[in-house]
mmCIF file of C-alpha atoms in Angstrom:
data_model
loop_
_atom_site.group_PDB
_atom_site.id
_atom_site.type_symbol
_atom_site.label_atom_id
_atom_site.label_comp_id
_atom_site.label_asym_id
_atom_site.label_seq_id
_atom_site.Cartn_x
_atom_site.Cartn_y
_atom_site.Cartn_z
ATOM 1 C CA MET A 1 -26.323 38.784 22.844
ATOM 2 C CA SER A 2 -22.752 37.347 22.232
ATOM 3 C CA ARG A 3 -19.583 38.339 23.594
ATOM 4 C CA PHE A 4 -18.031 37.770 20.365
ATOM 5 C CA SER A 5 -17.808 40.165 17.337
ATOM 6 C CA PRO A 6 -19.639 38.590 14.264
ATOM 7 C CA PHE A 7 -16.262 39.317 12.477
ATOM 8 C CA SER A 8 -13.939 37.238 14.421
ATOM 9 C CA ARG A 9 -11.924 34.701 12.948
ATOM 10 C CA SER A 10 -13.016 31.759 14.917
ATOM 11 C CA THR A 11 -15.897 29.914 12.715
ATOM 12 C CA GLY A 12 -15.360 26.409 14.078
ATOM 13 C CA PRO A 13 -12.826 23.669 13.862
ATOM 14 C CA ARG A 14 -9.859 24.085 11.425
ATOM 15 C CA ALA A 15 -9.550 21.801 8.413
ATOM 16 C CA PRO A 16 -6.452 19.605 8.254
ATOM 17 C CA GLN A 17 -3.804 21.133 6.313
ATOM 18 C CA PRO A 18 -0.906 19.541 4.305
ATOM 19 C CA LEU A 19 2.446 19.376 6.376
ATOM 20 C CA ALA A 20 4.307 21.194 3.518
ATOM 21 C CA GLU A 21 2.171 24.334 3.657
ATOM 22 C CA VAL A 22 2.421 24.350 7.517
ATOM 23 C CA LEU A 23 6.442 24.190 7.207
ATOM 24 C CA ARG A 24 6.342 27.183 4.598
ATOM 25 C CA ARG A 25 4.562 29.477 6.870
ATOM 26 C CA THR A 26 7.839 30.371 8.761
ATOM 27 C CA ASP A 27 11.611 30.463 8.632
ATOM 28 C CA ALA A 28 11.987 28.775 11.829
ATOM 29 C CA PHE A 29 10.954 25.537 10.311
ATOM 30 C CA ALA A 30 13.486 25.706 7.105
ATOM 31 C CA PRO A 31 15.947 22.981 8.331
ATOM 32 C CA LEU A 32 13.055 20.807 9.053
ATOM 33 C CA ARG A 33 11.340 21.453 5.796
ATOM 34 C CA ALA A 34 14.717 20.928 4.046
ATOM 35 C CA GLY A 35 14.834 17.332 5.567
ATOM 36 C CA VAL A 36 11.631 16.299 4.838
ATOM 37 C CA GLU A 37 11.641 17.240 1.193
ATOM 38 C CA GLN A 38 15.105 15.444 1.079
ATOM 39 C CA ILE A 39 13.713 12.127 2.747
ATOM 40 C CA ALA A 40 10.580 12.508 0.188
ATOM 41 C CA ALA A 41 12.959 12.873 -2.684
ATOM 42 C CA ILE A 42 14.918 9.944 -1.661
ATOM 43 C CA GLN A 43 11.644 7.795 -1.010
ATOM 44 C CA ARG A 44 10.632 8.752 -4.553
ATOM 45 C CA ASP A 45 14.179 7.132 -5.889
ATOM 46 C CA LEU A 46 14.028 4.530 -4.000
ATOM 47 C CA ASP A 47 10.384 3.734 -5.040
ATOM 48 C CA ALA A 48 11.760 3.767 -8.518
ATOM 49 C CA LEU A 49 15.167 1.576 -8.059
ATOM 50 C CA LEU A 50 13.768 -1.030 -5.846
ATOM 51 C CA PRO A 51 11.653 -3.969 -6.663
ATOM 52 C CA ASP A 52 8.026 -3.578 -5.134
ATOM 53 C CA TYR A 53 8.155 -6.064 -2.366
ATOM 54 C CA LEU A 54 11.420 -3.976 -0.888
ATOM 55 C CA ALA A 55 10.042 -0.430 -1.803
ATOM 56 C CA ALA A 56 6.898 -1.093 0.481
ATOM 57 C CA SER A 57 9.140 -2.079 3.565
ATOM 58 C CA VAL A 58 11.734 0.320 3.063
ATOM 59 C CA GLU A 59 12.221 3.888 4.821
ATOM 60 C CA PRO A 60 14.918 6.167 4.000
ATOM 61 C CA GLY A 61 16.554 8.194 6.882
ATOM 62 C CA PHE A 62 19.008 11.110 6.382
ATOM 63 C CA ILE A 63 22.085 11.194 4.691
ATOM 64 C CA LYS A 64 24.994 11.411 7.678
ATOM 65 C CA ASP A 65 28.800 11.485 6.665
ATOM 66 C CA GLY A 66 28.010 10.304 3.264
ATOM 67 C CA LYS A 67 26.043 7.384 4.164
ATOM 68 C CA LEU A 68 22.045 6.935 3.796
ATOM 69 C CA ALA A 69 20.231 5.381 6.603
ATOM 70 C CA LEU A 70 17.678 2.865 5.327
ATOM 71 C CA PHE A 71 15.324 1.149 7.899
ATOM 72 C CA ALA A 72 13.976 -2.251 6.558
ATOM 73 C CA GLY A 73 10.939 -4.030 8.082
ATOM 74 C CA HIS A 74 12.619 -7.298 9.036
ATOM 75 C CA ASN A 75 16.004 -9.176 8.866
ATOM 76 C CA ALA A 76 15.121 -10.968 5.419
ATOM 77 C CA LEU A 77 14.736 -7.451 3.704
ATOM 78 C CA ALA A 78 17.868 -5.935 5.378
ATOM 79 C CA ALA A 79 19.712 -9.080 4.358
ATOM 80 C CA ARG A 80 18.127 -8.586 0.511
ATOM 81 C CA LEU A 81 19.033 -4.865 0.878
ATOM 82 C CA ARG A 82 22.684 -5.580 1.770
ATOM 83 C CA HIS A 83 22.831 -7.799 -1.337
ATOM 84 C CA LEU A 84 21.547 -4.940 -3.723
ATOM 85 C CA GLU A 85 23.743 -2.259 -1.891
ATOM 86 C CA PRO A 86 26.467 -1.722 -4.621
ATOM 87 C CA ARG A 87 24.058 -1.258 -7.367
ATOM 88 C CA LEU A 88 21.542 0.806 -5.408
ATOM 89 C CA VAL A 89 24.240 3.176 -4.137
ATOM 90 C CA ALA A 90 25.523 3.594 -7.751
ATOM 91 C CA ASP A 91 22.143 4.116 -9.064
ATOM 92 C CA LEU A 92 21.427 6.832 -6.301
ATOM 93 C CA GLN A 93 24.778 8.409 -7.407
ATOM 94 C CA ALA A 94 23.761 8.504 -10.750
ATOM 95 C CA ARG A 95 20.687 10.300 -9.628
ATOM 96 C CA GLY A 96 22.870 13.131 -8.129
ATOM 97 C CA TRP A 97 22.885 11.830 -4.424
ATOM 98 C CA PRO A 98 25.933 12.528 -2.842
ATOM 99 C CA LEU A 99 26.572 9.221 -1.379
ATOM 100 C CA ASP A 100 29.579 6.801 -0.209
ATOM 101 C CA GLY A 101 27.508 3.944 1.115
ATOM 102 C CA VAL A 102 24.336 2.986 2.748
ATOM 103 C CA ARG A 103 23.567 1.835 6.532
ATOM 104 C CA ILE A 104 21.016 -0.498 7.005
ATOM 105 C CA ARG A 105 18.969 -0.872 10.225
ATOM 106 C CA VAL A 106 16.015 -2.976 10.942
ATOM 107 C CA ARG A 107 13.015 -1.254 12.385
ATOM 108 C CA PRO A 108 10.430 -3.604 12.953
ATOM 109 C CA GLN A 109 6.913 -2.469 11.711
ATOM 110 C CA ALA A 110 3.663 -2.718 13.593
ATOM 111 C CA VAL A 111 2.304 -6.181 13.637
ATOM 112 C CA LYS A 112 -0.785 -6.358 11.589
ATOM 113 C CA GLU A 113 -4.097 -7.859 13.025
ATOM 114 C CA PRO A 114 -4.657 -11.414 11.961
ATOM 115 C CA THR A 115 -7.281 -11.741 9.605
ATOM 116 C CA PRO A 116 -10.671 -13.117 11.157
ATOM 117 C CA PRO A 117 -11.669 -16.502 10.221
ATOM 118 C CA LYS A 118 -14.618 -16.802 7.650
ATOM 119 C CA GLU A 119 -17.842 -16.745 8.944
ATOM 120 C CA ALA A 120 -20.022 -17.475 5.930
ATOM 121 C CA ARG A 121 -22.904 -20.064 6.429
ATOM 122 C CA MET A 122 -24.775 -21.674 4.070
ATOM 123 C CA THR A 123 -28.492 -22.903 4.742
ATOM 124 C CA PRO A 124 -29.173 -26.657 4.555
ATOM 125 C CA ALA A 125 -31.486 -25.458 1.263
ATOM 126 C CA GLY A 126 -28.740 -23.898 -0.236
ATOM 127 C CA ALA A 127 -26.356 -26.510 0.343
ATOM 128 C CA ALA A 128 -28.840 -28.882 -1.028
ATOM 129 C CA ALA A 129 -29.236 -26.835 -3.946
ATOM 130 C CA LEU A 130 -25.678 -26.852 -4.922
ATOM 131 C CA MET A 131 -25.477 -30.186 -4.565
ATOM 132 C CA ALA A 132 -28.253 -30.929 -7.045
ATOM 133 C CA LEU A 133 -26.706 -28.384 -9.416
ATOM 134 C CA SER A 134 -23.382 -30.162 -9.130
ATOM 135 C CA GLU A 135 -25.098 -33.541 -9.957
ATOM 136 C CA SER A 136 -26.741 -32.308 -12.906
ATOM 137 C CA MET A 137 -23.408 -31.193 -14.315
ATOM 138 C CA ALA A 138 -21.137 -32.937 -16.419
ATOM 139 C CA PRO A 139 -17.774 -33.967 -14.912
ATOM 140 C CA SER A 140 -15.383 -30.740 -14.759
ATOM 141 C CA PRO A 141 -13.452 -28.669 -12.395
ATOM 142 C CA LEU A 142 -16.272 -26.624 -11.627
ATOM 143 C CA GLN A 143 -18.565 -29.413 -11.095
ATOM 144 C CA ALA A 144 -16.043 -30.847 -8.617
ATOM 145 C CA ALA A 145 -15.742 -27.492 -6.701
ATOM 146 C CA LEU A 146 -19.533 -27.309 -6.393
ATOM 147 C CA ALA A 147 -19.758 -30.817 -4.938
ATOM 148 C CA LYS A 148 -17.083 -30.370 -2.360
ATOM 149 C CA MET A 149 -18.333 -27.076 -1.177
ATOM 150 C CA ALA A 150 -22.057 -28.531 -0.778
ATOM 151 C CA ALA A 151 -20.465 -31.392 0.973
ATOM 152 C CA ARG A 152 -18.433 -29.258 3.333
ATOM 153 C CA HIS A 153 -21.617 -27.299 4.464
ATOM 154 C CA ILE A 154 -23.775 -30.553 4.470
ATOM 155 C CA LYS A 155 -21.372 -32.059 6.757
ATOM 156 C CA LYS A 156 -21.505 -28.973 9.434
ATOM 157 C CA ARG A 157 -25.365 -29.528 9.919
#
């Protein structure tokens, strides 16, 4: 016999819920919800206004004293943003944002792990078959590439 009622609410682990839904549940989160929505709207506008290589590495912050804080992934992107600043401010103002300017800061992103070196191996029989195929072909870029690949794998053995 279980001490819990079969009608109890706990049926197991809860499913993850969207942040917007959690913030809507109570008025205590209203200021936080407004800030999150503002940053999301600015991010959408920045994605539309900036080139892809910049939009992927720029994060918006809050608007304080008429200045929008933008965080760039590294110094080169921050320099490029500084060049685009007048046009970007004008475009954001045209979209209804109450801005006087932009503060650009560098916030380094996490270092990505280097890609592991290729570990593909070709058997001697496969390398010999590639070499025979390349020798049976007429001279062409494909023939040269096959011969080079076969030679590289024959050398390793």
